[in-house]
Amino acid sequence: MTFNSQSWGGELNFYTTPAQYKDGLSNFHASYGVRYLGISEQFGYQGSDSGYSEIVIDPDGRLYQISPYTTSISSKMTSNLVGPQLGLKWALGGDNLKLITEVKGSIAANFESN
């Protein structure tokens, strides 16, 4: 059995002018943009029947077992997800220490190929 998975992606965001509180220690930014995510997966399996089988003996004495029922499965799929993205970024602190939190959400269209 084999399995391989890869992913890649990127995003492009634009941030609004920050809305700042009176104390000057915290501010909010809204963001909007686009996000792309690519995923590639491959799966393979080969199995043989464990029941009835034939044994073949080579002239040099080596034994081989031949099964009449063998199954091979192979699957490959690539997904490309792209869509708009919205977010909110919050910063709290001053010049020496700052805590930044950001939340993003996206809706994406999926384009698949096998």
PDB file of C-alpha atoms in Angstrom:
ATOM      1  CA  MET A   1       0.000   0.000   0.000  1.00  0.00           C
ATOM      2  CA  THR A   2       1.264   3.501  -0.818  1.00  0.00           C
ATOM      3  CA  PHE A   3      -0.060   6.945   0.067  1.00  0.00           C
ATOM      4  CA  ASN A   4       1.309  10.381  -0.827  1.00  0.00           C
ATOM      5  CA  SER A   5      -0.203  13.772   0.024  1.00  0.00           C
ATOM      6  CA  GLN A   6       0.977  17.301  -0.836  1.00  0.00           C
ATOM      7  CA  SER A   7      -0.535  20.731  -0.258  1.00  0.00           C
ATOM      8  CA  TRP A   8       0.403  24.277  -1.250  1.00  0.00           C
ATOM      9  CA  GLY A   9      -1.296  27.638  -1.352  1.00  0.00           C
ATOM     10  CA  GLY A  10      -1.244  31.357  -0.845  1.00  0.00           C
ATOM     11  CA  GLU A  11      -3.367  34.359  -0.073  1.00  0.00           C
ATOM     12  CA  LEU A  12      -3.505  38.028  -0.995  1.00  0.00           C
ATOM     13  CA  ASN A  13      -5.010  40.411   1.588  1.00  0.00           C
ATOM     14  CA  PHE A  14      -5.795  44.118   1.739  1.00  0.00           C
ATOM     15  CA  TYR A  15      -6.132  45.758   5.167  1.00  0.00           C
ATOM     16  CA  THR A  16      -8.277  48.805   5.927  1.00  0.00           C
ATOM     17  CA  THR A  17      -7.043  51.814   7.892  1.00  0.00           C
ATOM     18  CA  PRO A  18      -7.024  50.850  11.582  1.00  0.00           C
ATOM     19  CA  ALA A  19      -9.762  52.028  13.916  1.00  0.00           C
ATOM     20  CA  GLN A  20      -7.935  53.104  17.094  1.00  0.00           C
ATOM     21  CA  TYR A  21      -9.310  53.461  20.624  1.00  0.00           C
ATOM     22  CA  LYS A  22      -8.776  56.640  22.689  1.00  0.00           C
ATOM     23  CA  ASP A  23      -6.000  55.094  24.809  1.00  0.00           C
ATOM     24  CA  GLY A  24      -3.963  54.310  21.668  1.00  0.00           C
ATOM     25  CA  LEU A  25      -3.039  50.820  22.923  1.00  0.00           C
ATOM     26  CA  SER A  26      -5.396  48.812  20.713  1.00  0.00           C
ATOM     27  CA  ASN A  27      -6.724  48.945  17.173  1.00  0.00           C
ATOM     28  CA  PHE A  28      -8.773  46.913  14.685  1.00  0.00           C
ATOM     29  CA  HIS A  29      -8.182  46.264  10.975  1.00  0.00           C
ATOM     30  CA  ALA A  30     -10.685  44.687   8.616  1.00  0.00           C
ATOM     31  CA  SER A  31      -9.221  42.649   5.761  1.00  0.00           C
ATOM     32  CA  TYR A  32     -10.448  41.257   2.468  1.00  0.00           C
ATOM     33  CA  GLY A  33      -8.726  39.283  -0.224  1.00  0.00           C
ATOM     34  CA  VAL A  34      -8.472  35.984  -2.050  1.00  0.00           C
ATOM     35  CA  ARG A  35      -7.143  32.572  -0.941  1.00  0.00           C
ATOM     36  CA  TYR A  36      -5.853  29.605  -2.982  1.00  0.00           C
ATOM     37  CA  LEU A  37      -5.204  26.069  -1.688  1.00  0.00           C
ATOM     38  CA  GLY A  38      -3.987  23.116  -3.758  1.00  0.00           C
ATOM     39  CA  ILE A  39      -4.074  19.497  -2.553  1.00  0.00           C
ATOM     40  CA  SER A  40      -2.687  16.452  -4.384  1.00  0.00           C
ATOM     41  CA  GLU A  41      -3.227  12.895  -3.117  1.00  0.00           C
ATOM     42  CA  GLN A  42      -2.155   9.527  -4.494  1.00  0.00           C
ATOM     43  CA  PHE A  43      -3.179   6.090  -3.211  1.00  0.00           C
ATOM     44  CA  GLY A  44      -2.123   2.642  -4.398  1.00  0.00           C
ATOM     45  CA  TYR A  45      -2.861  -0.899  -3.214  1.00  0.00           C
ATOM     46  CA  GLN A  46      -2.033  -4.367  -4.497  1.00  0.00           C
ATOM     47  CA  GLY A  47      -3.374  -7.481  -2.809  1.00  0.00           C
ATOM     48  CA  SER A  48      -3.456 -11.192  -3.601  1.00  0.00           C
ATOM     49  CA  ASP A  49      -5.836 -13.942  -2.584  1.00  0.00           C
ATOM     50  CA  SER A  50      -4.596 -15.946   0.391  1.00  0.00           C
ATOM     51  CA  GLY A  51      -6.622 -19.040  -0.576  1.00  0.00           C
ATOM     52  CA  TYR A  52      -5.893 -21.343  -3.492  1.00  0.00           C
ATOM     53  CA  SER A  53      -2.482 -20.866  -5.064  1.00  0.00           C
ATOM     54  CA  GLU A  54       0.059 -22.720  -7.162  1.00  0.00           C
ATOM     55  CA  ILE A  55       3.689 -23.263  -6.284  1.00  0.00           C
ATOM     56  CA  VAL A  56       6.267 -23.064  -9.085  1.00  0.00           C
ATOM     57  CA  ILE A  57       9.781 -24.456  -8.625  1.00  0.00           C
ATOM     58  CA  ASP A  58      12.602 -22.921 -10.681  1.00  0.00           C
ATOM     59  CA  PRO A  59      15.374 -25.210 -11.981  1.00  0.00           C
ATOM     60  CA  ASP A  60      17.734 -23.662  -9.397  1.00  0.00           C
ATOM     61  CA  GLY A  61      15.413 -24.757  -6.559  1.00  0.00           C
ATOM     62  CA  ARG A  62      13.722 -21.443  -5.708  1.00  0.00           C
ATOM     63  CA  LEU A  63       9.982 -21.579  -4.937  1.00  0.00           C
ATOM     64  CA  TYR A  64       7.421 -19.046  -6.182  1.00  0.00           C
ATOM     65  CA  GLN A  65       3.804 -18.867  -5.136  1.00  0.00           C
ATOM     66  CA  ILE A  66       1.353 -17.744  -7.825  1.00  0.00           C
ATOM     67  CA  SER A  67      -2.114 -16.612  -6.773  1.00  0.00           C
ATOM     68  CA  PRO A  68      -4.857 -16.623  -9.393  1.00  0.00           C
ATOM     69  CA  TYR A  69      -6.612 -13.594  -7.821  1.00  0.00           C
ATOM     70  CA  THR A  70      -4.684 -10.325  -7.598  1.00  0.00           C
ATOM     71  CA  THR A  71      -6.191  -6.847  -7.204  1.00  0.00           C
ATOM     72  CA  SER A  72      -4.454  -3.561  -7.996  1.00  0.00           C
ATOM     73  CA  ILE A  73      -5.975  -0.184  -7.130  1.00  0.00           C
ATOM     74  CA  SER A  74      -4.514   3.183  -8.082  1.00  0.00           C
ATOM     75  CA  SER A  75      -6.045   6.595  -7.415  1.00  0.00           C
ATOM     76  CA  LYS A  76      -4.777  10.145  -7.959  1.00  0.00           C
ATOM     77  CA  MET A  77      -6.677  13.377  -7.313  1.00  0.00           C
ATOM     78  CA  THR A  78      -5.751  17.048  -7.393  1.00  0.00           C
ATOM     79  CA  SER A  79      -8.014  19.695  -5.829  1.00  0.00           C
ATOM     80  CA  ASN A  80      -7.678  23.431  -6.442  1.00  0.00           C
ATOM     81  CA  LEU A  81      -9.712  25.578  -4.031  1.00  0.00           C
ATOM     82  CA  VAL A  82     -10.026  29.318  -4.654  1.00  0.00           C
ATOM     83  CA  GLY A  83     -12.328  31.970  -3.235  1.00  0.00           C
ATOM     84  CA  PRO A  84     -12.821  35.285  -1.433  1.00  0.00           C
ATOM     85  CA  GLN A  85     -11.674  35.820   2.142  1.00  0.00           C
ATOM     86  CA  LEU A  86     -12.708  38.234   4.924  1.00  0.00           C
ATOM     87  CA  GLY A  87     -10.967  38.837   8.225  1.00  0.00           C
ATOM     88  CA  LEU A  88     -10.505  40.951  11.325  1.00  0.00           C
ATOM     89  CA  LYS A  89      -7.139  41.773  12.922  1.00  0.00           C
ATOM     90  CA  TRP A  90      -6.845  43.094  16.474  1.00  0.00           C
ATOM     91  CA  ALA A  91      -3.644  44.530  18.009  1.00  0.00           C
ATOM     92  CA  LEU A  92      -3.171  45.351  21.698  1.00  0.00           C
ATOM     93  CA  GLY A  93      -0.020  46.888  23.165  1.00  0.00           C
ATOM     94  CA  GLY A  94       2.626  49.512  22.623  1.00  0.00           C
ATOM     95  CA  ASP A  95       6.033  49.791  20.954  1.00  0.00           C
ATOM     96  CA  ASN A  96       7.863  47.247  23.165  1.00  0.00           C
ATOM     97  CA  LEU A  97       5.247  44.494  23.515  1.00  0.00           C
ATOM     98  CA  LYS A  98       2.252  43.872  21.269  1.00  0.00           C
ATOM     99  CA  LEU A  99      -0.331  41.052  21.111  1.00  0.00           C
ATOM    100  CA  ILE A 100      -1.841  40.539  17.659  1.00  0.00           C
ATOM    101  CA  THR A 101      -4.809  38.268  16.888  1.00  0.00           C
ATOM    102  CA  GLU A 102      -6.325  37.662  13.473  1.00  0.00           C
ATOM    103  CA  VAL A 103      -9.448  35.727  12.403  1.00  0.00           C
ATOM    104  CA  LYS A 104     -10.135  34.859   8.743  1.00  0.00           C
ATOM    105  CA  GLY A 105     -12.984  33.107   6.960  1.00  0.00           C
ATOM    106  CA  SER A 106     -13.322  32.001   3.361  1.00  0.00           C
ATOM    107  CA  ILE A 107     -15.742  30.387   0.924  1.00  0.00           C
ATOM    108  CA  ALA A 108     -14.066  28.424  -1.862  1.00  0.00           C
ATOM    109  CA  ALA A 109     -14.916  26.766  -5.169  1.00  0.00           C
ATOM    110  CA  ASN A 110     -13.288  23.350  -5.657  1.00  0.00           C
ATOM    111  CA  PHE A 111     -11.892  22.369  -9.071  1.00  0.00           C
ATOM    112  CA  GLU A 112     -10.840  18.695  -9.068  1.00  0.00           C
ATOM    113  CA  SER A 113      -9.032  16.526 -11.574  1.00  0.00           C
ATOM    114  CA  ASN A 114      -8.170  12.823 -11.373  1.00  0.00           C
TER     115      ASN A 114
END
